[in-house]
Amino acid sequence: MKRPRSSLVAASFAILVLGVAWIAFFVSAKNPPRRLVLATTTSVADSGLLGVLLPPFERERHLRVDVLAVGTGQALAIARRGDADALLVHAPGLEQEFVRSGYGVLRTCVAYNTFAVVGPTTDPAGIGTGIGTAPDVTSAFTRIARSHTLFVSRGDGSGTEVKEWEIWKKAGLNPKGEEWYLVSGAGMGPTLMMASEKQAYTLTDLSTYLALEPRLHLALLYPRENRADPLLLNQYAAIAVNPKKFPHVNFEDARALIAYLLSPAVQQKILSYGLDRFTRPLYTPLQGRCIR
Amino acid sequence: MSEIVIRTLQVSLSAVLLASAFGIPLGTFLGMREFPAKRLVLTVLYTGMGLPPVVVGLLVYLLLSRRGPLGWLHLLFTPTAMVMAEMLLAIPLVAGVTMTAVSAVDRAIREAALMDGASWRQVGFILIREAQFGVIVSIVAGFGRAISEVGAVLMVGGDIEGYTRVMTTAIVLETRKGNFELAITLGVLLLGLSFVVNLTLQLLQPGIHSTT
C-alpha cells in the first residue's frame, strides 16, 4: 500500500514543479524589456497597414508593440482604464472629448480615407445607379430609409457607427427599431459579410471594403469615383495616453510612435500602401494637420 | 502558424495543470467527506461547471485592469491573464468530475483505510488512485474546456499577434477577414491537436485497459 502512494505523490509533485517551471519559462521568455500597447480600430489592423508600419519601429526602439484591434469606442474605453499606452482611432468627436477630459495628449492626425456606402449591385434604393444618383450621402441615406431596403449598422460604438449616426441625424431620420434596420454588433468585416449575405446596404471604411471586395456580393455605390463628400471623411488620429493621469503608461514610446508615424518616410509609405493590390491608395497622409 | 500552435498548447496546458492542482484535491475532498452545507457547495460547483466564459473573461479583465484590484501586476493582455481565465473555467470541471469519480469508489476501501489508521490525506491519495480513470477524465475535460476557449481569452488576452493570439482567436480573426480557408485549416489543426493531447493523456494511464 505504501509504495504506490508515495510514487503517486512524487509523480504529481514532479508534474507540478515541471509545470511551474514551464509557465515561468514562457512568461519570462516572451517578455521583452519594453512593450507599447496600441489600441486601434479593426480597419487599420485588418487592412494590413500596421503590419507594414510597425516592425521597423519595433526594431529601431527595441520594443514590442502590442496591437489591440477593437472598435474606436472600445479602444477609448480601454485607454480610459489605463490599459493602453497609445491609440490610433477615427472618431474626431470622441477623440476631442477624450483629450478634453484629460485622458489623452498629443492628438495628431496621421492619415485619412473615405467612408463609403455599399449595397446590392441591383441598388434597389437607387442611390448610385442611373440618372438620379444621390447628390450627397444624406440623400442616399434618405433613399435607403424611404425604400425600406435592409441596412446593416455596426452598433458596436465604433468610429464607423458614430459616423453613421452623424449622417442619419443630418438627414433628420431615426432608423432605430425600424424593420429594415439591422444592428450587427460586430466589426467591419463581419458587418460587410452580413450585408452581403442579406443583400443590404451598409456604411464602411474604404480600406476594409476594398480588402474584402472579392468575397462580397456588394457594390460601391457612394461616393462615385473621383468625387469626394466632406461628410464621409474618415480621419485617423494617434493619441498618447496622458502620463499625468496614469503614471505607469509608456509615454516615451507612445510619443516616439506618433513622431515616427508623422516622419516623411512613413507618410510616404502610408500613401503608397495598397497600391500594388488596389487601383487607388487606401490612405492619404495628413502630416499631422487635422481636417477638423 | 507553428508559433500560434505552440502558444495555444502552452496556455491551455498551463491552465489545465493549475486547474488540476486545485481541482483534483478539491474534488477528492468533496467526494469523500460529509460536512454541513455540502449541498450548497455542490450547487455552486455545478453552476461553475456551466460557467459562461465571457463572465469569467469580464471578471478577470476587471480584476487585472490597471484600475482593478490586481492592476499592479500588469497582467492584462498577457498570456498569463489567459492562463488565469482558462484555469478558472477548468477548475469546476476538474473538481466536479473528480468528485463524481472519487465518490463512486467502494466505501469499504475508505472504511478499511481509516480503520488502518490512515489520515484523511492518505485516504485521499488512495481514493484518487482507485478512481484514477475518472481523475484522468477530469483532466481531459478541463483541457478540452481550456483549449477550446475563445470569448474569455479574447477579452483578457486581446488577440495580440505574436503574443496572445491562440488558435481559437486566430480562427475568429481569419473568419472576420473572410479568410475561410485559413480558418478551416486552423480549425482542423486545433481538432488534431486536441486529439493528440487527449491520446497522450490516455496512454499515460497504464491501468486504462483493465479499468475499461
Short mmCIF file of C-alpha atoms in Angstrom, two decimals:
data_model
loop_
_atom_site.label_atom_id
_atom_site.label_comp_id
_atom_site.label_asym_id
_atom_site.label_seq_id
_atom_site.Cartn_x
_atom_site.Cartn_y
_atom_site.Cartn_z
CA MET A 1 0.00 0.00 0.00
CA LYS A 2 2.78 2.39 0.92
CA ARG A 3 4.93 2.23 -2.21
CA PRO A 4 2.39 3.20 -4.90
CA ARG A 5 1.09 6.01 -2.72
CA SER A 6 4.47 7.66 -2.35
CA SER A 7 5.20 7.23 -6.05
CA LEU A 8 1.91 8.94 -6.81
CA VAL A 9 2.89 11.84 -4.57
CA ALA A 10 6.30 12.01 -6.21
CA ALA A 11 4.77 11.93 -9.69
CA SER A 12 2.25 14.67 -9.04
CA PHE A 13 4.91 16.75 -7.32
CA ALA A 14 7.25 16.36 -10.30
CA ILE A 15 4.48 17.34 -12.70
CA LEU A 16 3.71 20.40 -10.62
CA VAL A 17 7.34 21.52 -10.47
CA LEU A 18 7.77 20.96 -14.20
CA GLY A 19 4.58 22.88 -14.86
CA VAL A 20 5.55 25.86 -12.77
CA ALA A 21 8.97 25.90 -14.44
CA TRP A 22 7.28 25.80 -17.84
CA ILE A 23 4.97 28.67 -17.01
CA ALA A 24 7.83 30.71 -15.57
CA PHE A 25 9.85 29.98 -18.70
CA PHE A 26 7.33 31.14 -21.23
CA VAL A 27 6.21 34.13 -19.21
CA SER A 28 9.77 35.37 -18.91
CA ALA A 29 10.90 34.35 -22.40
CA LYS A 30 8.05 36.19 -24.06
CA ASN A 31 8.54 39.40 -22.12
CA PRO A 32 10.96 41.72 -23.91
CA PRO A 33 12.24 44.71 -21.92
CA ARG A 34 9.52 47.09 -23.11
CA ARG A 35 6.07 46.90 -24.58
CA LEU A 36 3.80 49.53 -26.02
CA VAL A 37 0.10 48.73 -26.04
CA LEU A 38 -1.58 50.31 -29.05
CA ALA A 39 -5.37 50.14 -29.05
CA THR A 40 -6.66 50.70 -32.54
CA THR A 41 -9.54 50.05 -34.88
CA THR A 42 -10.11 46.83 -36.73
CA SER A 43 -9.86 48.69 -40.04
CA VAL A 44 -6.19 49.74 -39.74
CA ALA A 45 -5.19 46.36 -38.35
CA ASP A 46 -7.21 44.25 -40.81
CA SER A 47 -6.11 46.25 -43.84
CA GLY A 48 -2.54 45.21 -43.01
CA LEU A 49 -1.21 48.77 -42.75
CA LEU A 50 0.13 48.34 -39.22
CA GLY A 51 1.87 45.14 -40.23
CA VAL A 52 3.94 47.23 -42.63
CA LEU A 53 4.48 50.30 -40.46
CA LEU A 54 5.21 48.82 -37.03
CA PRO A 55 8.06 46.27 -37.47
CA PRO A 56 10.72 48.89 -38.41
CA PHE A 57 9.66 50.97 -35.41
CA GLU A 58 9.89 47.96 -33.11
CA ARG A 59 13.38 47.14 -34.37
CA GLU A 60 14.54 50.73 -34.11
CA ARG A 61 13.42 51.15 -30.50
CA HIS A 62 13.94 47.56 -29.32
CA LEU A 63 10.41 47.15 -28.08
CA ARG A 64 7.29 45.24 -28.92
CA VAL A 65 4.12 46.99 -29.99
CA ASP A 66 1.08 45.01 -28.87
CA VAL A 67 -1.84 45.84 -31.14
CA LEU A 68 -5.36 45.55 -29.76
CA ALA A 69 -7.65 45.64 -32.78
CA VAL A 70 -11.05 46.76 -31.48
CA GLY A 71 -13.62 49.42 -32.33
CA THR A 72 -12.82 53.08 -31.62
CA GLY A 73 -15.32 53.20 -28.74
CA GLN A 74 -13.73 50.17 -27.10
CA ALA A 75 -10.20 51.44 -27.74
CA LEU A 76 -11.02 54.68 -25.93
CA ALA A 77 -12.64 52.73 -23.08
CA ILE A 78 -9.54 50.55 -22.69
CA ALA A 79 -7.37 53.67 -22.54
CA ARG A 80 -9.69 55.31 -20.01
CA ARG A 81 -8.87 52.49 -17.61
CA GLY A 82 -5.17 52.95 -18.21
CA ASP A 83 -4.81 49.66 -20.06
CA ALA A 84 -3.29 51.09 -23.25
CA ASP A 85 -0.37 53.44 -23.95
CA ALA A 86 -1.35 54.82 -27.34
CA LEU A 87 -4.36 54.98 -29.65
CA LEU A 88 -4.92 55.11 -33.38
CA VAL A 89 -8.63 55.80 -33.84
CA HIS A 90 -11.15 57.53 -36.08
CA ALA A 91 -13.96 59.38 -34.31
CA PRO A 92 -12.96 63.07 -34.04
CA GLY A 93 -15.77 63.99 -31.65
CA LEU A 94 -14.99 61.19 -29.19
CA GLU A 95 -11.25 61.85 -29.52
CA GLN A 96 -11.62 65.53 -28.64
CA GLU A 97 -13.75 64.63 -25.66
CA PHE A 98 -11.13 62.05 -24.60
CA VAL A 99 -8.39 64.69 -24.76
CA ARG A 100 -10.56 67.36 -23.08
CA SER A 101 -11.27 65.14 -20.10
CA GLY A 102 -7.55 64.73 -19.58
CA TYR A 103 -7.05 61.12 -20.69
CA GLY A 104 -5.13 61.81 -23.87
CA VAL A 105 -2.38 64.12 -25.09
CA LEU A 106 -0.60 64.82 -28.39
CA ARG A 107 -3.62 64.06 -30.59
CA THR A 108 -2.18 64.01 -34.09
CA CYS A 109 -3.91 63.34 -37.40
CA VAL A 110 -1.99 60.69 -39.32
CA ALA A 111 -4.00 59.91 -42.44
CA TYR A 112 -7.47 59.85 -43.88
CA ASN A 113 -9.55 57.99 -46.37
CA THR A 114 -13.23 57.96 -47.05
CA PHE A 115 -16.26 56.16 -45.77
CA ALA A 116 -18.43 54.66 -48.48
CA VAL A 117 -21.96 53.38 -48.84
CA VAL A 118 -22.04 49.86 -50.28
CA GLY A 119 -25.04 47.74 -51.12
CA PRO A 120 -26.58 45.22 -53.52
CA THR A 121 -25.45 45.60 -57.12
CA THR A 122 -29.10 45.98 -58.11
CA ASP A 123 -29.25 49.07 -55.87
CA PRO A 124 -32.98 48.89 -55.06
CA ALA A 125 -32.90 52.24 -53.26
CA GLY A 126 -31.36 53.87 -56.32
CA ILE A 127 -28.55 55.74 -54.63
CA GLY A 128 -25.70 55.18 -57.03
CA THR A 129 -27.07 53.92 -60.32
CA GLY A 130 -28.98 55.51 -63.15
CA ILE A 131 -29.57 59.17 -63.79
CA GLY A 132 -30.96 60.08 -60.40
CA THR A 133 -27.83 59.32 -58.36
CA ALA A 134 -27.91 60.67 -54.84
CA PRO A 135 -26.29 64.13 -54.79
CA ASP A 136 -24.92 63.65 -51.28
CA VAL A 137 -24.71 60.99 -48.61
CA THR A 138 -27.65 62.31 -46.57
CA SER A 139 -29.96 61.92 -49.54
CA ALA A 140 -28.52 58.46 -50.15
CA PHE A 141 -29.45 57.51 -46.59
CA THR A 142 -32.89 59.09 -47.04
CA ARG A 143 -33.47 56.97 -50.15
CA ILE A 144 -32.49 53.80 -48.29
CA ALA A 145 -34.92 54.68 -45.50
CA ARG A 146 -37.76 55.57 -47.91
CA SER A 147 -37.38 52.36 -49.90
CA HIS A 148 -37.22 50.29 -46.69
CA THR A 149 -34.27 48.33 -48.04
CA LEU A 150 -32.22 46.45 -45.46
CA PHE A 151 -29.40 48.39 -43.86
CA VAL A 152 -26.82 46.83 -41.51
CA SER A 153 -25.39 49.01 -38.76
CA ARG A 154 -22.25 48.20 -36.74
CA GLY A 155 -23.89 49.03 -33.43
CA ASP A 156 -20.60 48.50 -31.57
CA GLY A 157 -19.68 52.07 -30.69
CA SER A 158 -17.06 52.14 -33.42
CA GLY A 159 -15.96 55.22 -35.32
CA THR A 160 -17.95 53.96 -38.29
CA GLU A 161 -21.13 53.79 -36.23
CA VAL A 162 -20.51 57.28 -34.87
CA LYS A 163 -20.22 58.49 -38.47
CA GLU A 164 -23.36 56.61 -39.48
CA TRP A 165 -25.40 58.34 -36.77
CA GLU A 166 -23.96 61.70 -37.76
CA ILE A 167 -25.41 61.11 -41.24
CA TRP A 168 -28.81 59.86 -40.03
CA LYS A 169 -29.07 62.88 -37.76
CA LYS A 170 -28.20 65.24 -40.61
CA ALA A 171 -30.84 63.58 -42.75
CA GLY A 172 -33.35 64.08 -39.95
CA LEU A 173 -34.03 60.35 -39.60
CA ASN A 174 -34.02 57.89 -36.73
CA PRO A 175 -33.97 54.33 -38.09
CA LYS A 176 -33.57 52.67 -34.68
CA GLY A 177 -36.19 49.94 -34.29
CA GLU A 178 -37.24 50.01 -37.94
CA GLU A 179 -37.81 46.63 -39.52
CA TRP A 180 -35.25 47.24 -42.28
CA TYR A 181 -32.56 48.44 -39.86
CA LEU A 182 -30.32 45.61 -38.64
CA VAL A 183 -27.67 46.01 -35.94
CA SER A 184 -24.79 43.53 -36.24
CA GLY A 185 -22.90 44.45 -33.08
CA ALA A 186 -19.76 43.28 -34.85
CA GLY A 187 -16.63 44.60 -36.52
CA MET A 188 -16.49 45.96 -40.08
CA GLY A 189 -15.55 42.66 -41.70
CA PRO A 190 -18.45 40.61 -40.28
CA THR A 191 -20.83 43.51 -40.90
CA LEU A 192 -19.86 43.60 -44.57
CA MET A 193 -20.27 39.84 -44.79
CA MET A 194 -23.71 40.14 -43.21
CA ALA A 195 -24.70 42.91 -45.60
CA SER A 196 -23.54 40.76 -48.48
CA GLU A 197 -25.47 37.69 -47.30
CA LYS A 198 -28.61 39.70 -46.69
CA GLN A 199 -28.15 41.95 -49.73
CA ALA A 200 -28.32 45.01 -47.53
CA TYR A 201 -26.72 48.44 -47.55
CA THR A 202 -24.06 49.45 -45.05
CA LEU A 203 -21.60 52.22 -44.31
CA THR A 204 -17.98 51.07 -44.42
CA ASP A 205 -14.48 52.46 -44.40
CA LEU A 206 -12.97 52.17 -47.84
CA SER A 207 -9.93 50.10 -46.85
CA THR A 208 -11.88 47.24 -45.23
CA TYR A 209 -14.32 47.15 -48.15
CA LEU A 210 -11.55 47.02 -50.77
CA ALA A 211 -9.73 44.31 -48.83
CA LEU A 212 -12.86 42.14 -48.66
CA GLU A 213 -14.34 43.10 -52.04
CA PRO A 214 -13.52 39.83 -53.86
CA ARG A 215 -15.52 37.87 -51.27
CA LEU A 216 -18.52 40.19 -51.20
CA HIS A 217 -21.57 40.48 -53.41
CA LEU A 218 -21.75 44.20 -52.84
CA ALA A 219 -21.08 47.23 -54.99
CA LEU A 220 -19.52 50.54 -54.02
CA LEU A 221 -22.47 52.87 -54.62
CA TYR A 222 -21.50 56.13 -52.99
CA PRO A 223 -19.39 58.24 -53.39
CA ARG A 224 -18.85 57.74 -57.11
CA GLU A 225 -15.33 57.57 -58.50
CA ASN A 226 -13.35 60.82 -58.28
CA ARG A 227 -15.92 62.52 -56.14
CA ALA A 228 -15.48 63.38 -52.51
CA ASP A 229 -18.05 64.07 -49.85
CA PRO A 230 -16.73 66.05 -46.89
CA LEU A 231 -19.22 64.35 -44.61
CA LEU A 232 -17.66 60.97 -45.43
CA LEU A 233 -14.18 62.00 -44.36
CA ASN A 234 -12.58 59.20 -42.33
CA GLN A 235 -9.72 60.69 -40.39
CA TYR A 236 -7.31 58.58 -38.30
CA ALA A 237 -5.64 60.23 -35.33
CA ALA A 238 -2.92 58.99 -32.99
CA ILE A 239 -3.20 59.88 -29.30
CA ALA A 240 -0.85 59.21 -26.40
CA VAL A 241 -2.43 58.31 -23.08
CA ASN A 242 -1.78 61.08 -20.58
CA PRO A 243 1.03 60.07 -18.18
CA LYS A 244 -0.30 62.59 -15.65
CA LYS A 245 -3.48 60.56 -15.46
CA PHE A 246 -1.78 57.17 -15.49
CA PRO A 247 1.85 57.38 -14.34
CA HIS A 248 2.51 53.79 -15.41
CA VAL A 249 1.85 54.30 -19.14
CA ASN A 250 4.70 54.04 -21.59
CA PHE A 251 4.56 57.66 -22.66
CA GLU A 252 8.10 57.91 -24.06
CA ASP A 253 7.45 55.22 -26.64
CA ALA A 254 3.95 56.48 -27.37
CA ARG A 255 5.41 59.89 -28.20
CA ALA A 256 8.10 58.26 -30.30
CA LEU A 257 5.46 56.26 -32.18
CA ILE A 258 3.50 59.41 -33.04
CA ALA A 259 6.67 61.14 -34.24
CA TYR A 260 7.51 58.05 -36.28
CA LEU A 261 4.08 57.94 -37.92
CA LEU A 262 4.49 61.57 -38.97
CA SER A 263 8.01 61.17 -40.38
CA PRO A 264 8.18 61.82 -44.15
CA ALA A 265 9.32 58.27 -44.96
CA VAL A 266 6.43 56.71 -43.09
CA GLN A 267 3.91 59.17 -44.51
CA GLN A 268 5.14 58.18 -47.98
CA LYS A 269 4.71 54.51 -47.04
CA ILE A 270 1.12 55.22 -45.96
CA LEU A 271 0.37 56.88 -49.30
CA SER A 272 1.74 54.02 -51.34
CA TYR A 273 0.22 51.31 -49.14
CA GLY A 274 -2.11 49.01 -51.04
CA LEU A 275 -1.27 50.42 -54.49
CA ASP A 276 0.07 47.03 -55.51
CA ARG A 277 -3.29 45.38 -54.83
CA PHE A 278 -5.85 48.09 -55.40
CA THR A 279 -6.29 50.69 -58.08
CA ARG A 280 -6.33 53.55 -55.63
CA PRO A 281 -4.46 54.45 -52.46
CA LEU A 282 -6.11 53.22 -49.26
CA TYR A 283 -4.95 56.14 -47.14
CA THR A 284 -3.92 59.73 -47.76
CA PRO A 285 -1.30 61.06 -45.30
CA LEU A 286 -2.21 64.15 -43.28
CA GLN A 287 1.22 65.10 -41.87
CA GLY A 288 -0.35 65.99 -38.56
CA ARG A 289 -2.80 68.51 -39.95
CA CYS A 290 -6.30 67.58 -38.88
CA ILE A 291 -9.01 68.46 -41.36
CA ARG A 292 -11.31 69.11 -38.48
CA MET B 1 1.35 29.36 -37.59
CA SER B 2 3.57 26.95 -35.61
CA GLU B 3 4.17 29.76 -33.15
CA ILE B 4 0.39 30.04 -32.60
CA VAL B 5 0.11 26.28 -32.09
CA ILE B 6 2.93 26.27 -29.53
CA ARG B 7 1.39 29.18 -27.65
CA THR B 8 -2.04 27.52 -27.69
CA LEU B 9 -0.54 24.43 -26.11
CA GLN B 10 1.47 26.39 -23.56
CA VAL B 11 -1.51 28.42 -22.43
CA SER B 12 -4.06 25.61 -22.29
CA LEU B 13 -1.69 23.04 -20.76
CA SER B 14 -0.55 25.53 -18.12
CA ALA B 15 -4.17 26.33 -17.36
CA VAL B 16 -5.19 22.69 -17.05
CA LEU B 17 -2.15 21.93 -14.92
CA LEU B 18 -3.02 24.67 -12.47
CA ALA B 19 -6.69 23.75 -12.60
CA SER B 20 -5.79 20.13 -11.75
CA ALA B 21 -3.57 21.25 -8.88
CA PHE B 22 -6.59 22.98 -7.34
CA GLY B 23 -9.45 20.95 -8.76
CA ILE B 24 -8.31 17.39 -8.01
CA PRO B 25 -7.75 17.97 -4.26
CA LEU B 26 -10.99 19.94 -4.09
CA GLY B 27 -12.94 17.24 -5.91
CA THR B 28 -11.40 14.49 -3.77
CA PHE B 29 -12.28 16.35 -0.60
CA LEU B 30 -15.87 16.86 -1.73
CA GLY B 31 -16.11 13.24 -2.84
CA MET B 32 -15.00 11.65 0.42
CA ARG B 33 -16.11 13.97 3.21
CA GLU B 34 -19.51 14.93 4.53
CA PHE B 35 -19.95 18.39 6.01
CA PRO B 36 -22.72 20.89 6.62
CA ALA B 37 -23.74 23.00 3.63
CA LYS B 38 -22.20 20.42 1.28
CA ARG B 39 -25.32 20.62 -0.87
CA LEU B 40 -24.81 24.36 -1.27
CA VAL B 41 -21.12 23.90 -2.15
CA LEU B 42 -22.06 21.27 -4.73
CA THR B 43 -24.67 23.56 -6.26
CA VAL B 44 -22.03 26.27 -6.60
CA LEU B 45 -19.67 23.72 -8.15
CA TYR B 46 -22.27 22.51 -10.67
CA THR B 47 -23.04 26.13 -11.58
CA GLY B 48 -19.31 26.59 -12.05
CA MET B 49 -19.22 23.67 -14.50
CA GLY B 50 -21.51 25.67 -16.74
CA LEU B 51 -19.78 28.99 -16.09
CA PRO B 52 -20.21 31.31 -19.10
CA PRO B 53 -16.68 32.05 -20.35
CA VAL B 54 -17.47 35.70 -21.09
CA VAL B 55 -18.44 36.21 -17.44
CA VAL B 56 -15.07 34.81 -16.36
CA GLY B 57 -13.43 36.95 -19.03
CA LEU B 58 -15.10 40.07 -17.71
CA LEU B 59 -14.18 39.19 -14.13
CA VAL B 60 -10.52 38.57 -14.93
CA TYR B 61 -10.45 41.69 -17.11
CA LEU B 62 -11.75 43.95 -14.34
CA LEU B 63 -9.50 42.26 -11.80
CA LEU B 64 -6.35 42.74 -13.89
CA SER B 65 -7.12 46.13 -15.41
CA ARG B 66 -4.84 48.92 -14.18
CA ARG B 67 -7.81 50.33 -12.33
CA GLY B 68 -8.68 46.93 -10.87
CA PRO B 69 -7.51 45.39 -7.58
CA LEU B 70 -4.72 43.41 -9.28
CA GLY B 71 -3.74 46.16 -11.72
CA TRP B 72 -0.29 46.47 -10.18
CA LEU B 73 0.59 43.04 -11.56
CA HIS B 74 0.48 44.45 -15.14
CA LEU B 75 -1.07 41.25 -16.42
CA LEU B 76 -3.96 42.37 -18.62
CA PHE B 77 -3.38 41.48 -22.29
CA THR B 78 -0.69 38.89 -21.49
CA PRO B 79 -0.67 35.08 -21.87
CA THR B 80 -0.69 34.81 -18.08
CA ALA B 81 -4.09 36.51 -17.99
CA MET B 82 -5.32 33.93 -20.50
CA VAL B 83 -3.99 31.09 -18.34
CA MET B 84 -5.85 32.58 -15.37
CA ALA B 85 -9.16 32.79 -17.22
CA GLU B 86 -8.88 29.26 -18.63
CA MET B 87 -7.85 27.93 -15.23
CA LEU B 88 -10.90 29.47 -13.56
CA LEU B 89 -13.10 27.90 -16.21
CA ALA B 90 -11.47 24.47 -15.90
CA ILE B 91 -11.33 24.19 -12.09
CA PRO B 92 -15.05 23.45 -11.53
CA LEU B 93 -15.00 20.90 -14.32
CA VAL B 94 -11.92 19.11 -12.97
CA ALA B 95 -13.26 19.22 -9.41
CA GLY B 96 -16.74 18.07 -10.41
CA VAL B 97 -15.64 15.08 -12.46
CA THR B 98 -13.02 14.10 -9.85
CA MET B 99 -15.66 14.29 -7.13
CA THR B 100 -18.01 12.02 -9.03
CA ALA B 101 -15.23 9.51 -9.64
CA VAL B 102 -14.00 9.56 -6.04
CA SER B 103 -17.44 9.21 -4.51
CA ALA B 104 -18.07 6.21 -6.76
CA VAL B 105 -15.17 4.29 -5.17
CA ASP B 106 -16.34 1.43 -2.98
CA ARG B 107 -16.95 2.80 0.53
CA ALA B 108 -15.31 -0.30 2.01
CA ILE B 109 -11.92 0.85 0.74
CA ARG B 110 -12.26 4.15 2.57
CA GLU B 111 -13.50 2.49 5.73
CA ALA B 112 -10.68 -0.05 5.70
CA ALA B 113 -8.03 2.62 5.21
CA LEU B 114 -9.46 4.72 8.04
CA MET B 115 -9.57 1.63 10.23
CA ASP B 116 -5.87 1.03 9.46
CA GLY B 117 -5.22 4.44 10.96
CA ALA B 118 -4.67 6.32 7.68
CA SER B 119 -5.09 10.10 7.81
CA TRP B 120 -7.68 11.79 5.58
CA ARG B 121 -4.88 12.97 3.32
CA GLN B 122 -3.66 9.38 2.90
CA VAL B 123 -7.21 8.22 2.27
CA GLY B 124 -7.47 10.91 -0.37
CA PHE B 125 -4.46 9.58 -2.24
CA ILE B 126 -5.79 6.04 -2.02
CA LEU B 127 -9.14 7.15 -3.42
CA ILE B 128 -7.51 9.13 -6.25
CA ARG B 129 -5.55 6.05 -7.19
CA GLU B 130 -8.67 3.90 -7.11
CA ALA B 131 -10.56 6.46 -9.16
CA GLN B 132 -7.65 7.22 -11.47
CA PHE B 133 -9.64 6.67 -14.65
CA GLY B 134 -12.21 9.26 -13.59
CA VAL B 135 -9.47 11.65 -12.50
CA ILE B 136 -7.81 11.39 -15.92
CA VAL B 137 -11.21 12.06 -17.49
CA SER B 138 -11.50 15.18 -15.32
CA ILE B 139 -8.14 16.45 -16.60
CA VAL B 140 -9.17 15.68 -20.18
CA ALA B 141 -12.42 17.57 -19.68
CA GLY B 142 -10.56 20.54 -18.20
CA PHE B 143 -8.13 20.52 -21.11
CA GLY B 144 -11.00 20.44 -23.58
CA ARG B 145 -12.53 23.44 -21.94
CA ALA B 146 -9.22 25.34 -21.86
CA ILE B 147 -8.08 24.70 -25.44
CA SER B 148 -11.46 25.47 -26.98
CA GLU B 149 -11.88 28.74 -25.09
CA VAL B 150 -12.46 31.84 -27.24
CA GLY B 151 -14.51 34.56 -25.56
CA ALA B 152 -12.61 34.85 -22.31
CA VAL B 153 -9.13 34.69 -23.86
CA LEU B 154 -10.11 37.24 -26.47
CA MET B 155 -11.20 39.63 -23.72
CA VAL B 156 -8.23 39.25 -21.39
CA GLY B 157 -5.55 38.43 -23.97
CA GLY B 158 -6.56 40.94 -26.62
CA ASP B 159 -5.58 38.64 -29.54
CA ILE B 160 -2.21 40.37 -29.95
CA GLU B 161 -0.29 38.96 -32.89
CA GLY B 162 2.81 37.06 -31.83
CA TYR B 163 1.96 37.42 -28.15
CA THR B 164 -1.56 36.43 -27.13
CA ARG B 165 -3.02 35.12 -30.37
CA VAL B 166 -4.01 31.47 -29.98
CA MET B 167 -5.68 29.13 -32.45
CA THR B 168 -9.26 29.89 -31.43
CA THR B 169 -8.80 33.66 -31.57
CA ALA B 170 -6.89 33.30 -34.85
CA ILE B 171 -9.90 31.43 -36.27
CA VAL B 172 -12.17 34.28 -35.18
CA LEU B 173 -9.84 36.82 -36.78
CA GLU B 174 -9.46 34.94 -40.07
CA THR B 175 -13.22 34.44 -40.30
CA ARG B 176 -13.66 38.16 -39.65
CA LYS B 177 -11.31 38.86 -42.51
CA GLY B 178 -13.09 36.38 -44.73
CA ASN B 179 -10.09 34.01 -44.96
CA PHE B 180 -12.23 30.93 -44.55
CA GLU B 181 -9.59 28.58 -45.98
CA LEU B 182 -7.08 29.56 -43.31
CA ALA B 183 -9.79 29.48 -40.63
CA ILE B 184 -10.74 25.93 -41.62
CA THR B 185 -7.09 24.84 -41.66
CA LEU B 186 -6.66 26.21 -38.15
CA GLY B 187 -9.87 24.52 -37.04
CA VAL B 188 -8.75 21.12 -38.32
CA LEU B 189 -5.35 21.63 -36.74
CA LEU B 190 -6.97 22.53 -33.42
CA LEU B 191 -9.05 19.37 -33.52
CA GLY B 192 -5.98 17.29 -34.35
CA LEU B 193 -4.03 18.88 -31.54
CA SER B 194 -6.76 18.19 -29.05
CA PHE B 195 -6.87 14.59 -30.24
CA VAL B 196 -3.12 14.10 -29.82
CA VAL B 197 -3.06 15.60 -26.33
CA ASN B 198 -6.02 13.52 -25.22
CA LEU B 199 -4.46 10.39 -26.68
CA THR B 200 -1.23 11.12 -24.80
CA LEU B 201 -3.15 11.58 -21.56
CA GLN B 202 -4.94 8.28 -22.12
CA LEU B 203 -1.72 6.41 -22.92
CA LEU B 204 -0.01 7.84 -19.84
CA GLN B 205 -2.53 5.88 -17.86
CA PRO B 206 -1.12 2.35 -17.52
CA GLY B 207 -4.17 0.76 -15.99
CA ILE B 208 -6.53 2.01 -18.64
CA HIS B 209 -7.02 -1.28 -20.44
CA SER B 210 -8.02 -3.16 -17.34
CA THR B 211 -10.31 -0.45 -15.99
CA THR B 212 -12.35 -0.06 -19.15
#
